[in-house]
């Protein structure tokens, strides 16, 4: 059977993955064999998310009625029912749902009616609390299909420590990253000297280690020194896979979806208030604004190094009519040239324009020239892929340390 839960937390506390971890233990104690625990990230652009739009799916074998009762009891005991925006959903299905609903919730927007229709069609057991919105994520989790996946080990805090400052030794996290990267990633951000894997929100998570296999994340975890933890859970996850991205075409992008788009840089990047960098990308005469926001730190230098004529592919969500960049591939660099009036051969002063299509004139000696000075500028970037730093990375975004999948590379060739 597949057990799905979602929408159990609020900004003030709790985390659906924690309830998943507790449930895994309660199921095992009840004689229900847990085969896999999945942390399923859904469309990062939904407005109702608390933090990272996560849902949980537990694959298990045993008494279905008992599993449903245990799951509902666990959610009723632990979910933040008092929070206005918390609307839990529980699903248990003996039939593997087709992945369509998962892909819709991952890349698009869904409603409760659509989720219920899917659940009814397979005779799944389900319970939606309050406005039942959590049924969307719970159904998507049960329907989830991971053609590519990674792992995350989540360590949880003892209840008496919830809401207090987390005690996790910083040096041990840097050592964990140094020893196990690129098999694990995003424990820390070396370049920006920041710890990434320890949240600052008042939920039960102590830290999370992401990586390519349970063995590697456990190895990284073995270096971490921290306050005593309550328990930990290794999740199989679609994090770090780019599962949210689909190929997109400028002019046909839809709000709140995430794309990989090929185009030509159409104007020099500019840095606006707050340090956000923006530039236009063009394809077939249609343009879209691309944004590299301030939190993407050094990635903005890559954006700033682009010039008109560069052929690139851009990955990111289309929001507020701009593509918010997660990574970019430089396919072909244009020649960057600076054109300006020549220096007067007679007196060494720089000439000025003599008027439209009239060439240049020396204001000192009156000499004339038709040709401007063309200066080839050295390019500061090379063809290849560039990404935002770990501090700015979205859960679903695939780190370059994992390589670039063929369908993305093809767009850049
Ligand atoms: P956390 O990750 O910390 O557990 P969260 O960020 O996952 O919290 P939720 O509290 O689960 O946020 O809220 C997300 C809500 O959005 C859920 O009710 C979920 O069912 C719903 N939802 C998820 N994906 C979609 C989608 N594609 N369209 C519409 N609603 C969605």
GROMACS .gro file of C-alpha atoms and ligand atoms in nm:
model
  444
    1UNK     CA    1   0.000   0.000   0.000
    2UNK     CA    2   0.098   0.364  -0.041
    3UNK     CA    3   0.033   0.606   0.245
    4UNK     CA    4   0.031   0.979   0.171
    5UNK     CA    5   0.027   1.273   0.413
    6UNK     CA    6   0.051   1.646   0.361
    7UNK     CA    7  -0.024   1.990   0.499
    8UNK     CA    8   0.034   1.920   0.867
    9UNK     CA    9   0.262   2.209   0.958
   10UNK     CA   10   0.249   2.586   1.002
   11UNK     CA   11   0.513   2.860   1.011
   12UNK     CA   12   0.498   2.822   1.391
   13UNK     CA   13   0.601   2.457   1.396
   14UNK     CA   14   0.581   2.092   1.293
   15UNK     CA   15   0.695   1.936   0.965
   16UNK     CA   16   0.523   1.673   0.752
   17UNK     CA   17   0.850   1.479   0.726
   18UNK     CA   18   0.863   1.453   1.106
   19UNK     CA   19   0.513   1.305   1.116
   20UNK     CA   20   0.632   1.068   0.843
   21UNK     CA   21   0.927   0.961   1.057
   22UNK     CA   22   0.702   0.903   1.361
   23UNK     CA   23   0.455   0.710   1.146
   24UNK     CA   24   0.729   0.484   1.004
   25UNK     CA   25   0.808   0.376   1.359
   26UNK     CA   26   0.444   0.329   1.462
   27UNK     CA   27   0.370   0.123   1.151
   28UNK     CA   28   0.667  -0.104   1.220
   29UNK     CA   29   0.556  -0.148   1.580
   30UNK     CA   30   0.211  -0.250   1.454
   31UNK     CA   31   0.366  -0.521   1.237
   32UNK     CA   32   0.331  -0.326   0.912
   33UNK     CA   33   0.648  -0.356   0.704
   34UNK     CA   34   0.778  -0.025   0.571
   35UNK     CA   35   0.938  -0.069   0.229
   36UNK     CA   36   1.029   0.292   0.152
   37UNK     CA   37   0.974   0.645   0.284
   38UNK     CA   38   0.956   0.916   0.018
   39UNK     CA   39   0.991   1.290   0.057
   40UNK     CA   40   0.801   1.433  -0.238
   41UNK     CA   41   0.855   1.796  -0.336
   42UNK     CA   42   0.572   1.950  -0.538
   43UNK     CA   43   0.533   2.272  -0.739
   44UNK     CA   44   0.754   2.525  -0.557
   45UNK     CA   45   0.530   2.809  -0.677
   46UNK     CA   46   0.206   2.717  -0.498
   47UNK     CA   47   0.095   2.999  -0.272
   48UNK     CA   48  -0.039   2.784   0.011
   49UNK     CA   49   0.291   2.616   0.093
   50UNK     CA   50   0.437   2.665   0.440
   51UNK     CA   51   0.799   2.628   0.332
   52UNK     CA   52   0.922   2.387   0.069
   53UNK     CA   53   0.595   2.227  -0.052
   54UNK     CA   54   0.682   1.881   0.072
   55UNK     CA   55   0.454   1.580   0.107
   56UNK     CA   56   0.537   1.231   0.231
   57UNK     CA   57   0.462   0.887   0.088
   58UNK     CA   58   0.529   0.567   0.282
   59UNK     CA   59   0.524   0.241   0.089
   60UNK     CA   60   0.429  -0.043   0.324
   61UNK     CA   61   0.294  -0.397   0.342
   62UNK     CA   62   0.037  -0.514   0.595
   63UNK     CA   63  -0.312  -0.447   0.725
   64UNK     CA   64  -0.454  -0.154   0.527
   65UNK     CA   65  -0.731  -0.065   0.775
   66UNK     CA   66  -0.480  -0.060   1.061
   67UNK     CA   67  -0.240   0.155   0.856
   68UNK     CA   68  -0.514   0.407   0.773
   69UNK     CA   69  -0.624   0.427   1.138
   70UNK     CA   70  -0.265   0.471   1.257
   71UNK     CA   71  -0.193   0.740   0.998
   72UNK     CA   72  -0.506   0.940   1.082
   73UNK     CA   73  -0.430   0.910   1.455
   74UNK     CA   74  -0.073   1.026   1.401
   75UNK     CA   75  -0.182   1.329   1.198
   76UNK     CA   76  -0.462   1.414   1.444
   77UNK     CA   77  -0.212   1.400   1.731
   78UNK     CA   78   0.073   1.596   1.573
   79UNK     CA   79  -0.058   1.831   1.300
   80UNK     CA   80  -0.092   2.202   1.372
   81UNK     CA   81  -0.472   2.199   1.353
   82UNK     CA   82  -0.507   2.542   1.512
   83UNK     CA   83  -0.319   2.719   1.231
   84UNK     CA   84  -0.558   2.871   0.978
   85UNK     CA   85  -0.352   2.757   0.678
   86UNK     CA   86  -0.306   2.396   0.796
   87UNK     CA   87  -0.547   2.160   0.621
   88UNK     CA   88  -0.415   1.804   0.654
   89UNK     CA   89  -0.477   1.524   0.409
   90UNK     CA   90  -0.431   1.149   0.454
   91UNK     CA   91  -0.449   0.890   0.174
   92UNK     CA   92  -0.398   0.513   0.177
   93UNK     CA   93  -0.420   0.328  -0.153
   94UNK     CA   94  -0.369  -0.040  -0.220
   95UNK     CA   95  -0.346   0.036  -0.590
   96UNK     CA   96  -0.047   0.217  -0.734
   97UNK     CA   97  -0.190   0.540  -0.871
   98UNK     CA   98  -0.092   0.643  -1.224
   99UNK     CA   99   0.171   0.919  -1.205
  100UNK     CA  100  -0.036   1.182  -1.390
  101UNK     CA  101  -0.161   1.352  -1.076
  102UNK     CA  102   0.191   1.363  -0.933
  103UNK     CA  103   0.323   1.536  -1.246
  104UNK     CA  104   0.032   1.780  -1.242
  105UNK     CA  105   0.101   1.874  -0.877
  106UNK     CA  106   0.477   1.890  -0.940
  107UNK     CA  107   0.462   2.113  -1.247
  108UNK     CA  108   0.122   2.275  -1.244
  109UNK     CA  109  -0.169   2.360  -1.013
  110UNK     CA  110  -0.441   2.122  -0.892
  111UNK     CA  111  -0.753   2.142  -0.681
  112UNK     CA  112  -0.909   1.921  -0.415
  113UNK     CA  113  -1.187   1.803  -0.648
  114UNK     CA  114  -0.930   1.663  -0.893
  115UNK     CA  115  -0.750   1.481  -0.613
  116UNK     CA  116  -1.073   1.328  -0.483
  117UNK     CA  117  -1.167   1.215  -0.834
  118UNK     CA  118  -0.836   1.027  -0.865
  119UNK     CA  119  -0.880   0.871  -0.518
  120UNK     CA  120  -1.238   0.763  -0.588
  121UNK     CA  121  -1.134   0.610  -0.921
  122UNK     CA  122  -0.910   0.358  -0.742
  123UNK     CA  123  -1.118   0.316  -0.427
  124UNK     CA  124  -0.848   0.463  -0.202
  125UNK     CA  125  -0.911   0.537   0.164
  126UNK     CA  126  -0.870   0.907   0.235
  127UNK     CA  127  -0.949   1.174   0.491
  128UNK     CA  128  -0.923   1.548   0.438
  129UNK     CA  129  -0.933   1.775   0.741
  130UNK     CA  130  -1.069   2.131   0.752
  131UNK     CA  131  -1.075   2.260   0.390
  132UNK     CA  132  -0.906   1.931   0.281
  133UNK     CA  133  -0.636   2.103   0.075
  134UNK     CA  134  -0.375   1.858   0.203
  135UNK     CA  135  -0.543   1.588  -0.006
  136UNK     CA  136  -0.374   1.741  -0.312
  137UNK     CA  137  -0.023   1.682  -0.179
  138UNK     CA  138  -0.113   1.349  -0.015
  139UNK     CA  139  -0.258   1.217  -0.343
  140UNK     CA  140   0.038   1.346  -0.544
  141UNK     CA  141   0.276   1.178  -0.297
  142UNK     CA  142   0.097   0.844  -0.335
  143UNK     CA  143   0.104   0.884  -0.716
  144UNK     CA  144   0.469   0.991  -0.719
  145UNK     CA  145   0.704   0.838  -0.967
  146UNK     CA  146   1.080   0.901  -0.948
  147UNK     CA  147   1.265   0.828  -1.272
  148UNK     CA  148   1.555   1.001  -1.097
  149UNK     CA  149   1.599   1.033  -0.723
  150UNK     CA  150   1.836   1.124  -0.441
  151UNK     CA  151   1.829   1.073  -0.064
  152UNK     CA  152   1.800   1.294   0.241
  153UNK     CA  153   1.875   1.195   0.597
  154UNK     CA  154   1.669   1.410   0.831
  155UNK     CA  155   1.762   1.428   1.199
  156UNK     CA  156   1.489   1.547   1.437
  157UNK     CA  157   1.511   1.732   1.768
  158UNK     CA  158   1.388   1.621   2.106
  159UNK     CA  159   1.055   1.782   2.182
  160UNK     CA  160   1.188   1.980   2.477
  161UNK     CA  161   1.427   2.160   2.241
  162UNK     CA  162   1.175   2.264   1.977
  163UNK     CA  163   1.182   2.640   1.925
  164UNK     CA  164   1.522   2.684   2.090
  165UNK     CA  165   1.852   2.758   1.914
  166UNK     CA  166   1.989   2.448   1.741
  167UNK     CA  167   2.323   2.313   1.862
  168UNK     CA  168   2.505   2.174   1.560
  169UNK     CA  169   2.882   2.206   1.540
  170UNK     CA  170   2.968   2.419   1.239
  171UNK     CA  171   3.316   2.274   1.182
  172UNK     CA  172   3.179   1.919   1.181
  173UNK     CA  173   2.940   2.014   0.900
  174UNK     CA  174   3.221   2.161   0.690
  175UNK     CA  175   3.422   1.843   0.751
  176UNK     CA  176   3.124   1.628   0.650
  177UNK     CA  177   3.093   1.821   0.323
  178UNK     CA  178   3.466   1.817   0.254
  179UNK     CA  179   3.487   1.441   0.308
  180UNK     CA  180   3.183   1.335   0.110
  181UNK     CA  181   3.122   1.597  -0.164
  182UNK     CA  182   3.018   1.548  -0.448
  183UNK     CA  183   2.843   1.232  -0.321
  184UNK     CA  184   2.658   1.458  -0.076
  185UNK     CA  185   2.582   1.826  -0.133
  186UNK     CA  186   2.430   2.137   0.022
  187UNK     CA  187   2.536   2.059   0.377
  188UNK     CA  188   2.728   2.387   0.370
  189UNK     CA  189   2.797   2.657   0.113
  190UNK     CA  190   3.178   2.669   0.091
  191UNK     CA  191   3.194   2.978  -0.129
  192UNK     CA  192   2.969   3.187   0.092
  193UNK     CA  193   3.090   3.026   0.417
  194UNK     CA  194   2.736   2.944   0.530
  195UNK     CA  195   2.577   2.636   0.688
  196UNK     CA  196   2.286   2.529   0.469
  197UNK     CA  197   2.155   2.206   0.622
  198UNK     CA  198   2.035   2.345   0.957
  199UNK     CA  199   1.700   2.528   0.938
  200UNK     CA  200   1.619   2.842   1.133
  201UNK     CA  201   1.245   2.779   1.158
  202UNK     CA  202   1.080   2.651   1.479
  203UNK     CA  203   1.011   2.301   1.339
  204UNK     CA  204   1.144   1.965   1.469
  205UNK     CA  205   1.418   1.930   1.203
  206UNK     CA  206   1.771   1.943   1.346
  207UNK     CA  207   1.956   1.906   1.015
  208UNK     CA  208   1.929   1.730   0.681
  209UNK     CA  209   2.204   1.568   0.475
  210UNK     CA  210   2.143   1.527   0.102
  211UNK     CA  211   2.325   1.286  -0.122
  212UNK     CA  212   2.332   1.018  -0.389
  213UNK     CA  213   2.300   0.710  -0.166
  214UNK     CA  214   2.206   0.611   0.190
  215UNK     CA  215   2.567   0.501   0.244
  216UNK     CA  216   2.711   0.841   0.150
  217UNK     CA  217   2.465   1.043   0.357
  218UNK     CA  218   2.528   0.817   0.656
  219UNK     CA  219   2.900   0.865   0.613
  220UNK     CA  220   2.853   1.244   0.604
  221UNK     CA  221   2.620   1.221   0.902
  222UNK     CA  222   2.885   1.031   1.102
  223UNK     CA  223   3.098   1.348   1.109
  224UNK     CA  224   2.823   1.573   1.245
  225UNK     CA  225   2.837   1.666   1.612
  226UNK     CA  226   2.516   1.808   1.754
  227UNK     CA  227   2.268   1.818   2.040
  228UNK     CA  228   2.109   1.483   2.118
  229UNK     CA  229   1.848   1.399   1.859
  230UNK     CA  230   1.508   1.229   1.889
  231UNK     CA  231   1.529   1.014   1.577
  232UNK     CA  232   1.635   1.025   1.217
  233UNK     CA  233   1.483   0.913   0.890
  234UNK     CA  234   1.636   0.849   0.550
  235UNK     CA  235   1.398   0.955   0.274
  236UNK     CA  236   1.411   0.869  -0.094
  237UNK     CA  237   1.331   1.198  -0.267
  238UNK     CA  238   1.283   1.385  -0.594
  239UNK     CA  239   1.497   1.666  -0.451
  240UNK     CA  240   1.798   1.756  -0.662
  241UNK     CA  241   1.651   1.608  -0.982
  242UNK     CA  242   1.504   1.907  -1.172
  243UNK     CA  243   1.176   1.712  -1.187
  244UNK     CA  244   0.989   2.044  -1.186
  245UNK     CA  245   1.146   2.163  -1.514
  246UNK     CA  246   1.000   2.113  -1.860
  247UNK     CA  247   1.130   2.250  -2.192
  248UNK     CA  248   0.967   2.587  -2.256
  249UNK     CA  249   0.942   2.841  -2.537
  250UNK     CA  250   0.955   3.216  -2.484
  251UNK     CA  251   0.610   3.361  -2.544
  252UNK     CA  252   0.439   3.041  -2.430
  253UNK     CA  253   0.555   3.034  -2.066
  254UNK     CA  254   0.279   3.006  -1.807
  255UNK     CA  255   0.281   3.174  -1.467
  256UNK     CA  256   0.390   2.951  -1.176
  257UNK     CA  257   0.547   2.677  -1.388
  258UNK     CA  258   0.918   2.601  -1.417
  259UNK     CA  259   1.109   2.568  -1.742
  260UNK     CA  260   1.430   2.519  -1.929
  261UNK     CA  261   1.432   2.779  -2.208
  262UNK     CA  262   1.677   2.840  -2.492
  263UNK     CA  263   1.728   3.187  -2.634
  264UNK     CA  264   1.967   3.467  -2.721
  265UNK     CA  265   2.063   3.738  -2.476
  266UNK     CA  266   1.893   4.052  -2.610
  267UNK     CA  267   2.035   4.329  -2.393
  268UNK     CA  268   2.314   4.398  -2.149
  269UNK     CA  269   2.232   4.274  -1.797
  270UNK     CA  270   2.165   4.551  -1.548
  271UNK     CA  271   2.183   4.551  -1.169
  272UNK     CA  272   1.877   4.710  -1.011
  273UNK     CA  273   1.781   4.817  -0.659
  274UNK     CA  274   1.857   4.548  -0.403
  275UNK     CA  275   2.131   4.402  -0.621
  276UNK     CA  276   1.898   4.196  -0.841
  277UNK     CA  277   2.031   4.141  -1.194
  278UNK     CA  278   1.798   4.136  -1.493
  279UNK     CA  279   1.831   4.100  -1.868
  280UNK     CA  280   1.620   4.011  -2.170
  281UNK     CA  281   1.626   3.678  -2.348
  282UNK     CA  282   1.491   3.655  -2.701
  283UNK     CA  283   1.367   3.378  -2.928
  284UNK     CA  284   1.177   3.415  -3.257
  285UNK     CA  285   1.126   3.786  -3.194
  286UNK     CA  286   0.969   3.739  -2.848
  287UNK     CA  287   1.147   3.843  -2.529
  288UNK     CA  288   1.128   3.741  -2.165
  289UNK     CA  289   1.290   3.906  -1.863
  290UNK     CA  290   1.537   3.686  -1.673
  291UNK     CA  291   1.620   3.760  -1.310
  292UNK     CA  292   1.913   3.658  -1.092
  293UNK     CA  293   1.808   3.775  -0.748
  294UNK     CA  294   2.041   3.907  -0.481
  295UNK     CA  295   2.035   3.586  -0.270
  296UNK     CA  296   2.194   3.404  -0.565
  297UNK     CA  297   2.515   3.592  -0.472
  298UNK     CA  298   2.811   3.506  -0.704
  299UNK     CA  299   2.577   3.360  -0.967
  300UNK     CA  300   2.486   3.719  -1.049
  301UNK     CA  301   2.841   3.772  -1.178
  302UNK     CA  302   2.775   3.501  -1.435
  303UNK     CA  303   2.456   3.678  -1.540
  304UNK     CA  304   2.638   4.012  -1.553
  305UNK     CA  305   2.906   3.860  -1.777
  306UNK     CA  306   2.653   3.783  -2.052
  307UNK     CA  307   2.637   4.008  -2.357
  308UNK     CA  308   2.381   4.048  -2.637
  309UNK     CA  309   2.414   3.766  -2.886
  310UNK     CA  310   2.511   3.496  -2.637
  311UNK     CA  311   2.310   3.179  -2.690
  312UNK     CA  312   2.203   3.031  -2.358
  313UNK     CA  313   1.956   2.799  -2.187
  314UNK     CA  314   1.795   2.922  -1.869
  315UNK     CA  315   1.634   2.713  -1.595
  316UNK     CA  316   1.385   2.862  -1.352
  317UNK     CA  317   1.028   2.939  -1.255
  318UNK     CA  318   0.821   3.186  -1.451
  319UNK     CA  319   0.675   3.420  -1.191
  320UNK     CA  320   0.557   3.779  -1.215
  321UNK     CA  321   0.636   3.766  -1.589
  322UNK     CA  322   1.002   3.690  -1.537
  323UNK     CA  323   1.210   3.376  -1.540
  324UNK     CA  324   1.376   3.346  -1.197
  325UNK     CA  325   1.704   3.173  -1.261
  326UNK     CA  326   1.819   2.853  -1.091
  327UNK     CA  327   2.095   2.768  -1.338
  328UNK     CA  328   2.204   2.854  -1.690
  329UNK     CA  329   2.396   2.692  -1.969
  330UNK     CA  330   2.610   2.905  -2.198
  331UNK     CA  331   2.588   2.737  -2.541
  332UNK     CA  332   2.768   2.992  -2.762
  333UNK     CA  333   2.944   3.311  -2.672
  334UNK     CA  334   2.901   3.616  -2.893
  335UNK     CA  335   3.203   3.829  -2.969
  336UNK     CA  336   3.201   4.113  -2.723
  337UNK     CA  337   3.324   4.433  -2.884
  338UNK     CA  338   3.340   4.793  -2.774
  339UNK     CA  339   3.292   5.043  -3.056
  340UNK     CA  340   3.401   5.401  -2.996
  341UNK     CA  341   3.549   5.698  -3.185
  342UNK     CA  342   3.912   5.643  -3.292
  343UNK     CA  343   4.215   5.825  -3.154
  344UNK     CA  344   4.334   6.105  -3.384
  345UNK     CA  345   4.660   5.988  -3.555
  346UNK     CA  346   4.783   6.349  -3.576
  347UNK     CA  347   4.735   6.478  -3.220
  348UNK     CA  348   4.657   6.167  -3.011
  349UNK     CA  349   4.324   6.292  -2.879
  350UNK     CA  350   4.009   6.081  -2.902
  351UNK     CA  351   3.785   6.201  -3.186
  352UNK     CA  352   3.414   6.263  -3.149
  353UNK     CA  353   3.122   6.178  -3.372
  354UNK     CA  354   3.086   6.412  -3.669
  355UNK     CA  355   2.711   6.341  -3.688
  356UNK     CA  356   2.496   6.055  -3.803
  357UNK     CA  357   2.675   5.853  -4.075
  358UNK     CA  358   2.942   6.124  -4.104
  359UNK     CA  359   3.221   5.941  -3.927
  360UNK     CA  360   3.445   6.106  -3.668
  361UNK     CA  361   3.619   6.438  -3.629
  362UNK     CA  362   3.909   6.557  -3.416
  363UNK     CA  363   3.800   6.864  -3.220
  364UNK     CA  364   4.165   6.967  -3.175
  365UNK     CA  365   4.313   6.953  -3.526
  366UNK     CA  366   4.007   6.895  -3.744
  367UNK     CA  367   4.129   6.559  -3.883
  368UNK     CA  368   3.857   6.319  -3.995
  369UNK     CA  369   3.812   5.942  -3.993
  370UNK     CA  370   3.536   5.714  -4.117
  371UNK     CA  371   3.628   5.404  -3.915
  372UNK     CA  372   3.554   5.366  -3.544
  373UNK     CA  373   3.784   5.190  -3.304
  374UNK     CA  374   3.669   4.833  -3.248
  375UNK     CA  375   3.800   4.680  -2.931
  376UNK     CA  376   3.753   4.307  -2.877
  377UNK     CA  377   3.674   4.246  -2.514
  378UNK     CA  378   3.785   3.943  -2.325
  379UNK     CA  379   3.489   3.730  -2.217
  380UNK     CA  380   3.470   3.656  -1.847
  381UNK     CA  381   3.273   3.334  -1.888
  382UNK     CA  382   3.318   3.019  -2.094
  383UNK     CA  383   3.057   2.792  -2.254
  384UNK     CA  384   2.923   2.551  -1.991
  385UNK     CA  385   2.680   2.536  -1.703
  386UNK     CA  386   2.652   2.767  -1.403
  387UNK     CA  387   2.426   2.738  -1.098
  388UNK     CA  388   2.311   2.935  -0.796
  389UNK     CA  389   2.505   2.859  -0.476
  390UNK     CA  390   2.374   2.604  -0.221
  391UNK     CA  391   2.228   2.881  -0.001
  392UNK     CA  392   1.995   2.984  -0.285
  393UNK     CA  393   1.921   2.642  -0.429
  394UNK     CA  394   1.564   2.520  -0.445
  395UNK     CA  395   1.490   2.175  -0.312
  396UNK     CA  396   1.405   2.034  -0.655
  397UNK     CA  397   1.697   2.193  -0.840
  398UNK     CA  398   1.957   1.945  -0.958
  399UNK     CA  399   2.308   2.039  -0.844
  400UNK     CA  400   2.566   2.045  -1.122
  401UNK     CA  401   2.767   1.805  -0.906
  402UNK     CA  402   2.514   1.543  -1.024
  403UNK     CA  403   2.587   1.621  -1.390
  404UNK     CA  404   2.360   1.766  -1.657
  405UNK     CA  405   2.095   1.525  -1.789
  406UNK     CA  406   2.092   1.449  -2.162
  407UNK     CA  407   1.759   1.623  -2.231
  408UNK     CA  408   1.903   1.947  -2.093
  409UNK     CA  409   2.242   1.917  -2.264
  410UNK     CA  410   2.070   1.864  -2.601
  411UNK     CA  411   1.905   2.206  -2.565
  412UNK     CA  412   2.248   2.362  -2.518
  413UNK     CA  413   2.429   2.184  -2.806
  414LIG     P1  414   0.653   2.153   0.474
  414LIG     O1  415   0.728   2.127   0.350
  414LIG     O2  416   0.734   2.231   0.569
  414LIG     O3  417   0.590   2.029   0.532
  414LIG     P2  418   0.492   2.273   0.290
  414LIG     O4  419   0.576   2.383   0.237
  414LIG     O5  420   0.492   2.140   0.225
  414LIG     O6  421   0.531   2.249   0.436
  414LIG     P3  422   0.210   2.259   0.314
  414LIG     O7  423   0.175   2.298   0.451
  414LIG     O8  424   0.215   2.115   0.282
  414LIG     O9  425   0.347   2.331   0.282
  414LIG    O10  426   0.114   2.334   0.214
  414LIG     C1  427   0.113   2.310   0.075
  414LIG     C2  428  -0.033   2.296   0.034
  414LIG    O11  429  -0.042   2.310  -0.107
  414LIG     C3  430  -0.088   2.158   0.066
  414LIG    O12  431  -0.220   2.174   0.108
  414LIG     C4  432  -0.085   2.083  -0.066
  414LIG    O13  433  -0.185   1.986  -0.075
  414LIG     C5  434  -0.107   2.196  -0.163
  414LIG     N1  435  -0.045   2.174  -0.293
  414LIG     C6  436   0.071   2.111  -0.320
  414LIG     N2  437   0.096   2.113  -0.452
  414LIG     C7  438  -0.006   2.178  -0.511
  414LIG     C8  439  -0.036   2.212  -0.646
  414LIG     N3  440   0.045   2.180  -0.745
  414LIG     N4  441  -0.151   2.280  -0.670
  414LIG     C9  442  -0.232   2.316  -0.568
  414LIG     N5  443  -0.208   2.288  -0.438
  414LIG    C10  444  -0.096   2.219  -0.410
   0.00000   0.00000   0.00000
